[in-house]
Amino acid sequence: MLVYGDIARVEDAASVRRRIAEHMSACISLPPGRRRHELLFQTFVTTGELAQGLADQEFKQRAADDVSDIHDAGARLLLVQAQSILRSWQASFLGDLVFPAEWPLLLERLDSREPVRMKRAEGYAFYALYPESYIEAALRSGLPSTTVVIGIRSIGMSLAALVAAALDSGPAYSLRPTGHPFSRHLQIGQMLRERILTERDVDFAIVDEGPGLSGSSFGCVADWLLANGVSSRRLHFFPSHKGDLGPHASNAHRQRWNERPKHVVEARELIIDVPEGAHSLQAWVSELVGAHKPSWRELSGGNWRAFRYDDPENWPPSYRQQEKLKFLVSEGDKRWLVKFAGLCEAGADKRRRGALLGKAGFTPMVIGTCYGFIVEPWIDGQPVETSALTKERVVDQIGRYLAFRARYLPAQHGGASLGDLCQMAVSNVGEAIGEDSARQLELLIDRRKYLVQHLQRVDTDNRLHAWEWLLKDDGSLLKTDALDHNGAHDLIGCQDIAWDIAGACVEFDLSSAERTRLAEIIARKVDSELREDVLTVFEASYLGFQIGLWSVASAGDSELETLRVRRTLERYADRLQRLLRT
């Protein structure tokens, strides 16, 4: 299924360096505290993304990883920053912050005449992957300072620097696996090979997020080390979770994974299931909202549904593995929602977006952020799908909401092209429903997509499902979970507002007349191409994406959750068949 995608951006290296230099200088001048630590980590992530982009640029030119001035400068600067993160964390964010005098020279060496393509570090943005987790894992590993640390790009490049800082082992290396996702391999130049293998009778730490469906990135680095004379007993893995390799792992990789040590400290062990103190999310939130001893309840993994619905059989589906950490915090008659929103700039962006939408009355107001988590008031209300609210009222509110986003929220990044959306839809429908439906869908799209011109990307919501809307006690309709889905780990991204119109039409099963009315409400406020043929193409693409997404979500879950997902897929398939008959 075509569902996931990477968010990348192309920037001038000099402008990124200036931003890093400004942030490092600001870190030095800021008073001790968690906010300084957050800026330090944000600077570290930006440095890692620049170093990754430059390393991949060289890899593309050489068709291999090898020793270079840029590689060395990037690894050393990341180590400098990682050491500062380590000291700040161990000092509970207190104490002075001093960088070695060489840091401006190292930064200046991260240069390129060509624009640099930098990938967003997914774990930091989406999966509550905290840098301190790798620091703590390394500190608890018992590995000596002679350990050779190897990071797997992209995010593994910065993660490896954190492990190296904790082990006091010197700058880490980074490698880029290539090839089929389930069968990766390495291309390493002779000079880099000799440097990594200077000593074979030492420990080797292999660092990355994951593992995912196959673990082949971890596996191919271990394969290469074994093929070059390193003993299997010297291999240590630093992943981001304690789970096994995915279903597409080779038998050899699975056996080795089970035999060798995995050093992991997850976010729960780091900042959640800990006594209140400088490293406690509970303490941070209590300070923000002015609570003293609030209670916490887990809402992640679909648990939020128990607070909105009565009968579990009628709960909406949840892609539980992809849901972000979230909690309900209560003290007296006050309640707050605490949800992971992304580390670094992602959280700040969502706070600004939430403030604008909240002030306009469309979403809950944002209270503040706490090192990756966003805090807002918990809203008591009835899911609109279980209310007696008229379809006309729903269409009016959705129209006003989408018109506001289209007019006042410009796109923060790109997204899939229309051609990619259409290709995704045809592919997913073919795999999930059958080739006959896929061919009909392809014909429907081909007859219309040439009419789609002058698309204008905006900060789309990308999640218009009925369970995302609440009817408050005062009769107003509120959109929840509205801050980050166009920046999720999927291929959609920011789209024309027609994508959200299509989403609303599908999720609320709007008729052709209701779709026209919704488009007219929005068109009065914004200049957008919202003809029927255009909306049909986007609805076809939207259905293809949702069918792919929920097909993936149905794998390996409980019987009841699988039933909920199956009902959802049947609803999408029925809407698709009706669309194909138009």
XYZ file of N, CA and C in Angstrom, residues 46 48 140 250 256 258 279 312 318 320 327 335 368 421 443-444 550:
51
model
N 18.720 20.591 13.736
C 18.988 21.313 12.484
C 20.379 20.991 11.958
N 22.031 18.237 12.521
C 21.980 16.865 12.027
C 21.348 16.769 10.653
N 23.747 3.384 30.393
C 23.408 2.140 31.075
C 23.987 0.901 30.386
N 14.747 -11.037 7.473
C 15.320 -12.325 7.097
C 15.548 -13.155 8.354
N 20.138 -12.978 14.690
C 21.169 -12.114 15.268
C 20.547 -11.070 16.190
N 17.933 -11.313 17.993
C 17.541 -11.946 19.249
C 18.749 -12.314 20.118
N 13.059 16.068 35.270
C 12.907 15.260 34.069
C 11.511 14.666 33.934
N -18.308 -0.085 23.238
C -17.048 -0.264 22.492
C -17.243 -0.801 21.083
N -9.280 2.917 15.293
C -8.052 3.606 15.667
C -6.870 2.860 15.071
N -3.913 2.230 16.094
C -3.360 2.404 17.438
C -1.835 2.516 17.453
N -2.560 12.206 27.037
C -3.006 11.963 28.400
C -4.112 12.953 28.770
N -9.705 20.060 33.654
C -9.116 18.947 32.902
C -8.367 19.491 31.682
N -0.095 25.910 26.081
C 1.355 26.006 26.002
C 1.970 24.691 25.584
N -0.806 11.566 -6.175
C -2.044 11.221 -5.475
C -2.888 10.245 -6.286
N -9.686 5.350 -15.173
C -10.424 5.992 -16.263
C -11.147 7.241 -15.764
N -11.782 7.131 -14.589
C -12.492 8.282 -14.030
C -11.532 9.446 -13.811
N -6.123 2.390 6.087
C -6.825 1.498 7.004
C -6.587 0.037 6.675
